[in-house]
CSV table of C-alpha atoms and ligand atoms in Angstrom, one decimal:
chain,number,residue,atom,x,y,z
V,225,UNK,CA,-0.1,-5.9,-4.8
V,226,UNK,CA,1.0,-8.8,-2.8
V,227,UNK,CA,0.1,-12.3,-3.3
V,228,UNK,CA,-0.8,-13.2,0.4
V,229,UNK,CA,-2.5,-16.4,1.2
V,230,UNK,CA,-1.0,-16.1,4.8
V,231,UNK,CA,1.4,-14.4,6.9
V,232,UNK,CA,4.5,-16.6,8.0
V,233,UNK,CA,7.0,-14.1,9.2
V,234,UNK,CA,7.3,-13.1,12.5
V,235,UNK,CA,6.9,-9.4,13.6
V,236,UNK,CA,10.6,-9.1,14.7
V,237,UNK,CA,12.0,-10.8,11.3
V,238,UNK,CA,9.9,-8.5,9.3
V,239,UNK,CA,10.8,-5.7,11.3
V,240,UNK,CA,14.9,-6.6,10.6
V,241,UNK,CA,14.2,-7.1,7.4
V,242,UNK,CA,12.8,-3.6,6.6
V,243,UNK,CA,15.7,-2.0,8.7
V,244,UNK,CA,18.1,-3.9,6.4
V,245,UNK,CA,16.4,-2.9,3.3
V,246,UNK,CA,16.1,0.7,4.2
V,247,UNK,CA,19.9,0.5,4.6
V,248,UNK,CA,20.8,-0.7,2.2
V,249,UNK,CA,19.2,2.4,0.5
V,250,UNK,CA,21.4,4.4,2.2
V,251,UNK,CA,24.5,2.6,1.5
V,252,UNK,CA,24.1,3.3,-2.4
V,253,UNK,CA,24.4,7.0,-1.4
V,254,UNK,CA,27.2,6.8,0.6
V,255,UNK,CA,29.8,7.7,-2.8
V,256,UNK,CA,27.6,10.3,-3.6
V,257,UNK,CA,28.7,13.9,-2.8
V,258,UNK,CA,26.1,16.3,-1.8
V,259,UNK,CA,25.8,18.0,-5.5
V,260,UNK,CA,24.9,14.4,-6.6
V,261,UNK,CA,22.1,13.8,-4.7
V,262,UNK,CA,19.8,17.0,-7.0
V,263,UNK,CA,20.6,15.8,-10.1
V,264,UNK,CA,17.9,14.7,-12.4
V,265,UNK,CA,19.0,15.1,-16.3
V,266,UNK,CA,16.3,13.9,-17.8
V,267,UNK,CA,12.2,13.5,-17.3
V,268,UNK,CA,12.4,9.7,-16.8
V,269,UNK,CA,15.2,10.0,-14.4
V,270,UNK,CA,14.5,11.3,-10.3
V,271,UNK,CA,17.2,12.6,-8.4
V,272,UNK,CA,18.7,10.2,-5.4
V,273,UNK,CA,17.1,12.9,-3.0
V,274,UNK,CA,13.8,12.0,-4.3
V,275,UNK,CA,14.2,8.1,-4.7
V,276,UNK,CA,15.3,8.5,-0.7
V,277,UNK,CA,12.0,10.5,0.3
V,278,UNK,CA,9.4,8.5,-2.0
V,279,UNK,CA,10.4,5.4,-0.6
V,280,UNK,CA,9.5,6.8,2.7
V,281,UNK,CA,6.3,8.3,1.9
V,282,UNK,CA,5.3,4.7,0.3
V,283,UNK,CA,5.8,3.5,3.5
V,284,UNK,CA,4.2,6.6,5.5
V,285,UNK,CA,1.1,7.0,2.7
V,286,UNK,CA,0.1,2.9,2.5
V,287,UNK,CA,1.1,1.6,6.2
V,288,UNK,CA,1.3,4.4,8.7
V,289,UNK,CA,-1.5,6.7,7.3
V,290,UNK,CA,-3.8,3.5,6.9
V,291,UNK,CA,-2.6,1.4,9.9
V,292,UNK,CA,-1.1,3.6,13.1
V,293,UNK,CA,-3.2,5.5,14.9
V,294,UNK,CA,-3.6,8.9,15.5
V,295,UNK,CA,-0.9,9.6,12.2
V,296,UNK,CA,0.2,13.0,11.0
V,297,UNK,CA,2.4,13.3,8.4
V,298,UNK,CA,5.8,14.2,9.0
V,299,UNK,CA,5.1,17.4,6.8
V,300,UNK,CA,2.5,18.8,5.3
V,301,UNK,CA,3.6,18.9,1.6
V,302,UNK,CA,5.6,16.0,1.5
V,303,UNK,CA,2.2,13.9,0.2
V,304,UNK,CA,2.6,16.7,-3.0
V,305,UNK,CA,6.4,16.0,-3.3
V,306,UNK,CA,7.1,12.5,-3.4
V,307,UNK,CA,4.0,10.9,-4.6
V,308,UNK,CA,5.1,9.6,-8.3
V,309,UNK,CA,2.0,8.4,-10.4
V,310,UNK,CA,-0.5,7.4,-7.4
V,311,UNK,CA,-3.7,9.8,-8.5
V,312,UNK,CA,-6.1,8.5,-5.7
V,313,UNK,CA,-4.0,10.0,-3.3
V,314,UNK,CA,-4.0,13.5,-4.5
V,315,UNK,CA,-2.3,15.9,-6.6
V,316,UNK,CA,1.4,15.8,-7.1
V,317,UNK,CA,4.4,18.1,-8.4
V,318,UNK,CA,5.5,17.5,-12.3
V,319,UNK,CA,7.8,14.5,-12.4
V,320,UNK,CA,10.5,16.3,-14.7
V,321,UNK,CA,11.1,19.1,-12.1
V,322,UNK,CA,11.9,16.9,-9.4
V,323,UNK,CA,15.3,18.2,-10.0
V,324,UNK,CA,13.9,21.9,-8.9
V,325,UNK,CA,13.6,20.7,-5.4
V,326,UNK,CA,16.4,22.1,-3.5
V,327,UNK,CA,14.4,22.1,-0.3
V,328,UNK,CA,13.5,19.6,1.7
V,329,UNK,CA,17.6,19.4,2.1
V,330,UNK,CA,18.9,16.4,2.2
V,331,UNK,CA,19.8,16.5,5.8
V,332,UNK,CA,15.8,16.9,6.3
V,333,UNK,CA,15.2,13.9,4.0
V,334,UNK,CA,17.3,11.7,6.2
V,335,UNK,CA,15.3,13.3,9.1
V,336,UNK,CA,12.0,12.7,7.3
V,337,UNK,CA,13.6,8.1,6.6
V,338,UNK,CA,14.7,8.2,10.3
V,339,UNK,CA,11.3,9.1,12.1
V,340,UNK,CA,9.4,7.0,9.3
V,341,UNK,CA,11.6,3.9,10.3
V,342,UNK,CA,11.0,4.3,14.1
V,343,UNK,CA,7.5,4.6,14.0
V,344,UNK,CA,7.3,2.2,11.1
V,345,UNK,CA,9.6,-0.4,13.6
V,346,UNK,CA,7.1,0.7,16.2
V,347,UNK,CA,3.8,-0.5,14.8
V,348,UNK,CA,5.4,-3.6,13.6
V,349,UNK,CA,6.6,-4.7,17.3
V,350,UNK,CA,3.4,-3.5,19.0
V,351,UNK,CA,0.9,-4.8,16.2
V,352,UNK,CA,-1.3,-7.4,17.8
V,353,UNK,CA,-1.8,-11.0,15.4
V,354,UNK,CA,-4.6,-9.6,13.3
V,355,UNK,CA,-3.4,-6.1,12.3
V,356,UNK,CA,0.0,-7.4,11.8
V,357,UNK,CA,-1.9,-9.8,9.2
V,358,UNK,CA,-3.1,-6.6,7.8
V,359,UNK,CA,0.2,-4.8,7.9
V,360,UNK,CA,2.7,-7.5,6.8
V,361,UNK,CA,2.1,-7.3,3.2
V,362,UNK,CA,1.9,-3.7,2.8
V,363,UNK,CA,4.9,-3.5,4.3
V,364,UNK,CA,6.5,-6.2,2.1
V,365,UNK,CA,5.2,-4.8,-1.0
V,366,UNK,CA,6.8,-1.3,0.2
V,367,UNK,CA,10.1,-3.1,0.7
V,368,UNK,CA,10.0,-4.6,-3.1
V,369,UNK,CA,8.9,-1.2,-4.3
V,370,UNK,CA,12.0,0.3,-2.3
V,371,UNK,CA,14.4,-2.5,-3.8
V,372,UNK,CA,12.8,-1.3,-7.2
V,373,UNK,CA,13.8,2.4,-6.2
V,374,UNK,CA,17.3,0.9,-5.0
V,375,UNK,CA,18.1,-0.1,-8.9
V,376,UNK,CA,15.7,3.3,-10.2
V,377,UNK,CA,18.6,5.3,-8.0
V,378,UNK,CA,21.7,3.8,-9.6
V,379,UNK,CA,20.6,4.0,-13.4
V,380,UNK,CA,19.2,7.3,-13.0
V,381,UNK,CA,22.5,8.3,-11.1
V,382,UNK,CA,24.6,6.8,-13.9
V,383,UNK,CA,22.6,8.9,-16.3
V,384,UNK,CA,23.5,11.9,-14.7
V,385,UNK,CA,27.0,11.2,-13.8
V,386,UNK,CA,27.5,10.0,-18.0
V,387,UNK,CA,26.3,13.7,-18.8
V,388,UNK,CA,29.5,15.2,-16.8
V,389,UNK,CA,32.7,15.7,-18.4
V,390,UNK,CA,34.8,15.0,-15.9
V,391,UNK,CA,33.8,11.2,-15.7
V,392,UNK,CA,32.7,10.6,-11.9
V,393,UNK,CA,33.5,7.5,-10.8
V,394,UNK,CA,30.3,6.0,-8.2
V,395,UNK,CA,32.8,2.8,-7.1
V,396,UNK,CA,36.2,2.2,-7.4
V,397,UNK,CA,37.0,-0.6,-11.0
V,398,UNK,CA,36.1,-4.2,-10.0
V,399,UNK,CA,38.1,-6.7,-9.5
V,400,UNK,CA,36.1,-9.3,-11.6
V,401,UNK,CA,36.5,-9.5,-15.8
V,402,UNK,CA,34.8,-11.7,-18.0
V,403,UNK,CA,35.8,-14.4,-19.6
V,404,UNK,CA,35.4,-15.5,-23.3
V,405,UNK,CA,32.7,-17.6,-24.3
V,406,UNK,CA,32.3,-20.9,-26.9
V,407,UNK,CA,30.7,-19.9,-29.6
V,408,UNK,CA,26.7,-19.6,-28.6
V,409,UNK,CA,24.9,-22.5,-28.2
V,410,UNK,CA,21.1,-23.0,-29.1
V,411,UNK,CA,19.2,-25.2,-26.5
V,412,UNK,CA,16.2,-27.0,-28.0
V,413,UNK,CA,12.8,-26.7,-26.0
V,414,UNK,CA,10.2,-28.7,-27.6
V,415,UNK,CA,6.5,-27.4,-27.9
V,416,UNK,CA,4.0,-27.8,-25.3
V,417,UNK,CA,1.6,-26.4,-23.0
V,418,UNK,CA,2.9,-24.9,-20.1
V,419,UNK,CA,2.0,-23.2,-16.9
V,420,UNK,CA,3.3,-19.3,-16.8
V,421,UNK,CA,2.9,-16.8,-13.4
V,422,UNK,CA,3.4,-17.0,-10.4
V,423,UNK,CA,2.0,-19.8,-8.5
V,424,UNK,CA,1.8,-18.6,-4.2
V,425,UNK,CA,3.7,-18.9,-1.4
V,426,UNK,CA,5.8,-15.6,-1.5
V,427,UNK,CA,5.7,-12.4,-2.7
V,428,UNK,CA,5.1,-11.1,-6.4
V,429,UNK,CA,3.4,-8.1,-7.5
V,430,UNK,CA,0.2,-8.8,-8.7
V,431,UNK,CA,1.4,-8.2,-12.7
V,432,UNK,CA,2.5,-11.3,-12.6
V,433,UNK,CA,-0.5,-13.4,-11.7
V,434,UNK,CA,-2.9,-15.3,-12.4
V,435,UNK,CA,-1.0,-17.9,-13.2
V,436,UNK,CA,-2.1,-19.5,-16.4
V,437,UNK,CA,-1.5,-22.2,-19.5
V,438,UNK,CA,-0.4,-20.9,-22.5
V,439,UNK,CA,1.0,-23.3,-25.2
V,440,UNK,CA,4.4,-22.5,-26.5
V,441,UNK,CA,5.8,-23.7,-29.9
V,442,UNK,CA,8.9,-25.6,-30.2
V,443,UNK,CA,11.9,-23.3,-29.9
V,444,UNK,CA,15.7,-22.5,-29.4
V,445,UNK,CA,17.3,-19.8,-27.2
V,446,UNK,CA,20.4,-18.8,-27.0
V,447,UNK,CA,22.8,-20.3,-24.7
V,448,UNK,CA,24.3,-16.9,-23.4
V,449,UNK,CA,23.7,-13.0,-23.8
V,450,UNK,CA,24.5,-11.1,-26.6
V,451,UNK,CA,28.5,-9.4,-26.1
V,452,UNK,CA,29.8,-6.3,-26.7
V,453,UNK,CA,32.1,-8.1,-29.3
V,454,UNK,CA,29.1,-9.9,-31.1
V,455,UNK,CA,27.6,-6.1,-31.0
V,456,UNK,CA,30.5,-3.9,-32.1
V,457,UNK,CA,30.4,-6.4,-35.5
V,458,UNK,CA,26.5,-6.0,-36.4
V,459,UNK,CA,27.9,-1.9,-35.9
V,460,UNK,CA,30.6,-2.6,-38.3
V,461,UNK,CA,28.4,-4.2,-40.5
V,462,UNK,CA,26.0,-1.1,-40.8
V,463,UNK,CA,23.5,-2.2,-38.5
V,464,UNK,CA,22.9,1.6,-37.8
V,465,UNK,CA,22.5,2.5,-41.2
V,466,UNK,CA,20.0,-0.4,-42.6
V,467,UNK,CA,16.7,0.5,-42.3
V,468,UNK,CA,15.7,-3.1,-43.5
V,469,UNK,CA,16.6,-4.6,-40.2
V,470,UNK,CA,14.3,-2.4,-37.7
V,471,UNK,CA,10.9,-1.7,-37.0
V,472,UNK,CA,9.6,1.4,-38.2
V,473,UNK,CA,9.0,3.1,-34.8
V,474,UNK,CA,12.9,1.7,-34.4
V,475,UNK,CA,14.5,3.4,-37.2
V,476,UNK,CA,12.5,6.5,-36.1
V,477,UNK,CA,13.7,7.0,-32.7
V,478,UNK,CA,17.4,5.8,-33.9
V,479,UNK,CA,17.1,8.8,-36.9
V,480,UNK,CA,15.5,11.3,-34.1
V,481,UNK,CA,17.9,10.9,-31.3
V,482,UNK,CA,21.0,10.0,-33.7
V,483,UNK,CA,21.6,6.6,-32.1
V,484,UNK,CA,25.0,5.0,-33.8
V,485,UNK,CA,26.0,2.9,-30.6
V,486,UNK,CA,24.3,1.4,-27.3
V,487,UNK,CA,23.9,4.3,-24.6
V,488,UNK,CA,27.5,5.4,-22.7
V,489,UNK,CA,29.4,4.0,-25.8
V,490,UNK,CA,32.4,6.2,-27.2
V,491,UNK,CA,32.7,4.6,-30.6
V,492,UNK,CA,33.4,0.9,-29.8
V,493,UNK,CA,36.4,1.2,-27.7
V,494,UNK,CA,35.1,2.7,-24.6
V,495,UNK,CA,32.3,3.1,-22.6
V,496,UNK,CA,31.1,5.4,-19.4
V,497,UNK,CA,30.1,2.6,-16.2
V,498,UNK,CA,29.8,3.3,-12.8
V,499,UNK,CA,32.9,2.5,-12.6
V,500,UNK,CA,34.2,5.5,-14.8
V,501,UNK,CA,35.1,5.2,-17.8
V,502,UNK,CA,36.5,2.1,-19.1
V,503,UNK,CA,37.6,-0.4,-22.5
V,504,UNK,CA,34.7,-2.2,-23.5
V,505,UNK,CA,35.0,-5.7,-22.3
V,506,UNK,CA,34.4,-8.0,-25.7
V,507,UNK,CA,33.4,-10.8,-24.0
V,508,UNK,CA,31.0,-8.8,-21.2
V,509,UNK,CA,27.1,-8.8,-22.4
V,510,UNK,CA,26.1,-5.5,-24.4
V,511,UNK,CA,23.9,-3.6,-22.3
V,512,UNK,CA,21.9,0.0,-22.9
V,513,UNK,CA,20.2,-1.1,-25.8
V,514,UNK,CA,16.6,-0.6,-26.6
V,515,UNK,CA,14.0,-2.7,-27.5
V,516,UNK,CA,14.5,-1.8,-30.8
V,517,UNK,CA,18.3,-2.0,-31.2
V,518,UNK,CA,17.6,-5.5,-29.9
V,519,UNK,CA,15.1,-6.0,-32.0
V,520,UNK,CA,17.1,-4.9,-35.2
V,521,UNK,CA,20.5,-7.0,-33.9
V,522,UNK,CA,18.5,-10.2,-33.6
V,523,UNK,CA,16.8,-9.5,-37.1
V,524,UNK,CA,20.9,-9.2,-38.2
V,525,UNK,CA,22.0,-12.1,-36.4
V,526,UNK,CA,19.1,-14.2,-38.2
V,527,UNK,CA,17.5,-15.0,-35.0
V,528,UNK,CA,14.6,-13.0,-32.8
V,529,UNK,CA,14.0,-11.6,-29.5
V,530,UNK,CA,12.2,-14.6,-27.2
V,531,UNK,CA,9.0,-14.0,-26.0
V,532,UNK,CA,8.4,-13.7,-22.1
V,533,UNK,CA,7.0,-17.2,-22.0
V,534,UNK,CA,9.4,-18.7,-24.0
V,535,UNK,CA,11.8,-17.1,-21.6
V,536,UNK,CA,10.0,-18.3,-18.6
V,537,UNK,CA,9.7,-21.7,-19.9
V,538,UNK,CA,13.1,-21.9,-20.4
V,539,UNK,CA,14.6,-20.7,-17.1
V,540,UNK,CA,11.7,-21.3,-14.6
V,541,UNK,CA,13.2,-24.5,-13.0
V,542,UNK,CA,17.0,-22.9,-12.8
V,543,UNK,CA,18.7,-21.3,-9.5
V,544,UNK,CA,17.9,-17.5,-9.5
V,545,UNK,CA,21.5,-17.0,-9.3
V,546,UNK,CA,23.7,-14.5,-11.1
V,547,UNK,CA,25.6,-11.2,-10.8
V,548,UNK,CA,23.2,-9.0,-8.9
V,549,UNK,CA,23.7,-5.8,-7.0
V,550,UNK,CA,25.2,-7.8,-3.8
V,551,UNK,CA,28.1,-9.1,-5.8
V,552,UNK,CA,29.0,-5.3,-5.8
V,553,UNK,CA,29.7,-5.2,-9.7
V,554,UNK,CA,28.0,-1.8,-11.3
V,555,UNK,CA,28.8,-3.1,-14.7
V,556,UNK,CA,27.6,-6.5,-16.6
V,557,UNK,CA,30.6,-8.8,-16.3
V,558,UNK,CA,29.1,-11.9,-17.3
V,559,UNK,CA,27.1,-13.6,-20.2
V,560,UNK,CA,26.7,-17.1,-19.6
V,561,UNK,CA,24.0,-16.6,-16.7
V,562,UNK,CA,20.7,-17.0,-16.9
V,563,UNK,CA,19.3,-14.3,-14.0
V,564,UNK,CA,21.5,-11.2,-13.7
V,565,UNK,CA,24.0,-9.0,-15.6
V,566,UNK,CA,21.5,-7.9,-18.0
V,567,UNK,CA,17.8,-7.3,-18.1
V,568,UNK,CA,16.9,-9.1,-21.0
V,569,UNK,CA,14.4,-7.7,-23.7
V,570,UNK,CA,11.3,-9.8,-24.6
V,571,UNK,CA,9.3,-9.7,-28.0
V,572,UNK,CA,6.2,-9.6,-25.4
V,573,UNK,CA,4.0,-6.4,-24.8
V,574,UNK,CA,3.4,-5.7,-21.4
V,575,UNK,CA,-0.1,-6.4,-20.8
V,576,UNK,CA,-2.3,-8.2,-18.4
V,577,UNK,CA,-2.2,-12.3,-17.8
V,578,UNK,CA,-6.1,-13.8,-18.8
V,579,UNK,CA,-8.3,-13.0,-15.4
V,580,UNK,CA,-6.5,-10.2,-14.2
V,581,UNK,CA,-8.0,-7.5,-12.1
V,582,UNK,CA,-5.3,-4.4,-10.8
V,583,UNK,CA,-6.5,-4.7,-6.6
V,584,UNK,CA,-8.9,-2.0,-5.4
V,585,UNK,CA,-7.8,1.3,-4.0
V,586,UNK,CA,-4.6,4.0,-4.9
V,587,UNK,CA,-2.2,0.6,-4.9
V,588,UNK,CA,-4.1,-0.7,-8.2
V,589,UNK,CA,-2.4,1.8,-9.6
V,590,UNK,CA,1.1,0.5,-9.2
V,591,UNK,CA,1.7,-1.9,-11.9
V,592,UNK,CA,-2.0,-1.7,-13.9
V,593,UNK,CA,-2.6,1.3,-15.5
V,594,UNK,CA,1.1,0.8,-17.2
V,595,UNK,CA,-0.3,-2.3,-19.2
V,596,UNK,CA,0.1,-0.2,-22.8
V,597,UNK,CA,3.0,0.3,-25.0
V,598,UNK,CA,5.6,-1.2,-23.0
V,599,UNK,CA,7.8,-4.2,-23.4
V,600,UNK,CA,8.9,-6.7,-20.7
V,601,UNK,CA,12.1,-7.6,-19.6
V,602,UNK,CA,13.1,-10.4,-17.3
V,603,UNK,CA,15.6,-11.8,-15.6
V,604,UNK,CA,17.1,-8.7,-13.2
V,605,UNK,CA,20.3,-6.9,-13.7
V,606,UNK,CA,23.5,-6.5,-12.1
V,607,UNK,CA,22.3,-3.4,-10.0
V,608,UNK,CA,19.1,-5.2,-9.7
V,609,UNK,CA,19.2,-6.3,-5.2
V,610,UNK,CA,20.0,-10.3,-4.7
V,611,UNK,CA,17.1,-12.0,-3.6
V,612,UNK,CA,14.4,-9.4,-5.7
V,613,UNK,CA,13.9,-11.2,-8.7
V,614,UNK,CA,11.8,-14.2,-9.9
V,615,UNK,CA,11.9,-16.1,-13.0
V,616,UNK,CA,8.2,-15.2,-13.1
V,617,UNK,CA,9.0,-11.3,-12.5
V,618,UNK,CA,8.0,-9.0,-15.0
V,619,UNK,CA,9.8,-5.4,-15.7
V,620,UNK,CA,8.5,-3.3,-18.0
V,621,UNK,CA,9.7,-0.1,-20.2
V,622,UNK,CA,8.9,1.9,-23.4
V,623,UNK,CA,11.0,0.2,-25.9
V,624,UNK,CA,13.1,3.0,-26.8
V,625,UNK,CA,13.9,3.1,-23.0
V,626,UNK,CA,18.0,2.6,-22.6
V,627,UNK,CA,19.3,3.9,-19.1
V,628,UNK,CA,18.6,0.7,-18.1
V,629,UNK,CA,20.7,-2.2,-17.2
V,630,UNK,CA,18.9,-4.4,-20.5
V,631,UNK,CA,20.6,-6.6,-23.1
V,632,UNK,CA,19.8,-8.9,-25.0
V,633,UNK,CA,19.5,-12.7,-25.6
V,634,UNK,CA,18.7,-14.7,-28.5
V,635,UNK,CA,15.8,-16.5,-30.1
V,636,UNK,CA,14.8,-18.5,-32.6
V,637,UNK,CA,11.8,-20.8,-34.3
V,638,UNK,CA,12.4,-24.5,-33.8
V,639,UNK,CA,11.4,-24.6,-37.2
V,640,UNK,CA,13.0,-22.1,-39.6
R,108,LIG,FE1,7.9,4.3,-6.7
C-alpha cells in the first residue's frame, strides 16, 4: 500500500500517466509472436498473456469494483483467472497451469486492457476532489504493481525463450559493451546510527516503511558488481565443487538441481540473453545467480554479502541512475553503478521493519504475508522500468530463486 499523506497530482496527469504505463506494457510484447505469449515453463514463471490480463484485473478488482459505480466485470470468470495470491477476494485457478489457458485469446485480452483503460480514464477525469483523493493511490499503487509485472513479463519470457533450441532472439544485440574496470575498490563507511525506510512524500509500498534507526557497524562495500570474469575464476577454482564455501541449504539445491554455472550459462564462454545467445562479456556484472551462489562466491572471494542496511546506508544519498529498462538494454552491461544492471543480493531476510502493520483489506496481502524465507535485493535491474526504484525499495525472492535479473556485490567487516 501506498504511502499517501496527500494527493498532488492532477486528475489529467494521473490519468496520462496510467495511459503511458499501460503502454508501455504493451510495447514489451510487441517482439513477441503469438506462440510466445502461452508460454509458462515453469510454476514461478506466468505467461505474457496472463501478466497482460492480471495487470488489468488489479486495476478492475481494487479501483473500478471499489470506486465506479454501477461496475460489472468485464467477464464473469476473469476474477478466478487472473487473480494471483489475493485470498480475500475469492478463489483462484492453480498458478502453475496458467499456461493451460488457451482461452481468453489474446485478442480478447487486449479487448478485456482496452475497455478497463477507458472506463479506468473515465472515472479519473469525471472523479470529483474527494473520490479522486480516494482513487489516486490505488491507482498509483496499481501502476507500480503493473511496472513490477512489466519486469515479472521479461524474465519469465527469457525463461521460456532459454528452454527453446532454436535461441529466439526478444531484441535485436545492443549497441552498448562494457568496459573494464580497475581493480575493485572498497569504500570505508564508518559505524553509526542511521535512519533506514522510507521517509513520505511519494510512493512506496508499504514493506518498506516505517522508517526507523537501526545502528550499523563500521563497514566496506565494494566499489562495483561482481563480473562475469571475477565469476568464471571462483568456477575455475572449484567453487561448485567445495562444499566448505556454501550454506547447507546452498550446497543442497546446487547437488539437487545440478547447478555448475549461473542460469543461461553454456560453460563460461556463452550465455542465452534476450538478445540471443551471445560471448560472455568479462567485464559485464554476473547475473542469474542465487542467493546462495552469491553467498558461497563472497565466502570465496573472502568478503560477504552486505546487508540491506548496509546497502541503504551506503547508496541512499546517490542519483537513482543506472541502466534500467528505458536505456533499452535486456542484458547487464555495466558494473560500476550503483542502481541498475543487477538486482543485488542482500545477507537480509525479508521481514517486517519494527512497527509494521500490512494495511487492512485483500491489499494487505500484497507485500505481507511474503515476510518468511525470502531474501531482499535492492537496487533494480536493467529490465527493472526507469523511474520504479528507490534506494529504500525492497525486492524480495526465495534464495535459490535465479530467473531473475540479480547479481552480486561485495561486503566486508571494517574490522576483519
Ligand atoms: Fe501481481
Amino acid at each position: 500500500m501506498p504511502d499517501h499523506p496527500a494527493v498532488t497530482v492532477t486528475p489529467s496527469a494521473l490519468a496520462a500517466r496510467y495511459l503511458t504505463v499501460r503502454a508501455c506494457t504493451e510495447l514489451l510484447c510487441q517482439p513477441l509472436q503469438p506462440e510466445d505469449y502461452q508460454l509458462q515453463s515453469m510454476p514461478d514463471c506466468s505467461p505474457p498473456k496472463w501478466h497482460l490480463a492480471h495487470t488489468t484485473w488489479f486495476f478492475e478488482t481494487f479501483v473500478l469494483a471499489a470506486h465506479s459505480g454501477g461496475f460489472k466485470p468485464f467477464h464473469p470468470h476473469f476474477g478466478f483467472l487472473f487473480n494471483s495470491y489475493y485470498d480475500a477476494v475469492g478463489d483462484r485457478w492453480p498458478r502453475p497451469d496458467r499456461g493451460l489457458l488457451s482461452r481468453p485469446t489474446v485478442a480478447e485480452v487486449a479487448a478485456y486492457r482496452k475497455a478497463t483503460d477507458d472506463r479506468l480514464h473515465e472515472l479519473l477525469v469525471t472523479a470529483d476532489e474527494k473520490s479522486f483523493a480516494v482513487v489516486a493511490p490505488m491507482v498509483e499503487l496499481g501502476l507500480n504493481h503493473e511496472e513490477q509485472h512489466q519486469e515479472l513479463l521479461l524474465t519469465d519470457l527469457k525463461h521460456a525463450l532459454g528452454k527453446n533450441p532454436l535461441r529466439p532472439v526478444y531484441a535485436p544485440p545492443s549497441e552498448r559493451s562494457s568496459t573494464p574496470f580497475a581493480q575493485l575498490a572498497w569504500r570505508n563507511h564508518p559505524a553509526g546510527l542511521t535512519w533506514v525506510g522510507h521517509a513520505g512524500g511519494g510512493f512506496a509500498f508499504d514493506n518498506e516503511g516505517p522508517r526507523h534507526r537501526v545502528f550499523v557497524d563500521g563497514f566496506h562495500l565494494a566499489s562495483r558488481l561482481v563480473t562475469n570474469g571475477e565469476y568464471t575464476r571462483f568456477i575455475q577454482d572449484g567453487g561448485y565443487a567445495r562444499p566448505d564455501l556454501w550454506l547447507s541449504d546452498g550446497w543442497a539445491a546446487k547437488r539437487r538441481n545440478g547447478w555448475t554455472s549461473p542460469l543461461y550459462w553454456e560453460g563460461v564462454d556463452r550465455a542465452f540473453t534476450l538478445h540471443g545467445e551471445q560471448s560472455l562479456d568479462p567485464h559485464a556484472p554476473v547475473c542469474h545467480v542465487s542467493y546462495y551462489e552469491a553467498d558461497a562466491y563472497a565466502r570465496w572471494a573472502g568478503a560477504r554479502l552486505p546487508t540491506e542496511f548496509e546497502w541503504e546506508t551506503a547508496v541512499g544519498d546517490r542519483p537513482v541512475a543506472g541502466e534500467f529498462l528505458g536505456y533499452h538494454v535486456f542484458h547487464p552491461t555495466r558494473a560500476d553503478g550503483d542502481f541498475g544492471s543487477v538486482w543485488v543480493w542482500t545477507a537480509s531476510p525479508y521481514t517486517a521493519y519494527p512497527g509494521y502493520r500490512p494495511p487492512a483489506g485483500a491489499l494487505g496481502e500484497y507485500n505481507g504475508k511474503f515476510m518468511c524465507n525470502q531474501m531482499v535485493l535492492r537496487g533494480g535491474s536493467c529490465v527493472t522500468p526507469t523511474g520504479h526504484v528507490r534506494p529504500t525499495y525492497r525486492n524480495f525472492f526465495p534464495p535459490d530463486a535465479r530467473w531473475q535479473f540479480s547479481g552480486i556485490r561485495l561486503a566486508r567487516d571494517a574490522q576483519p
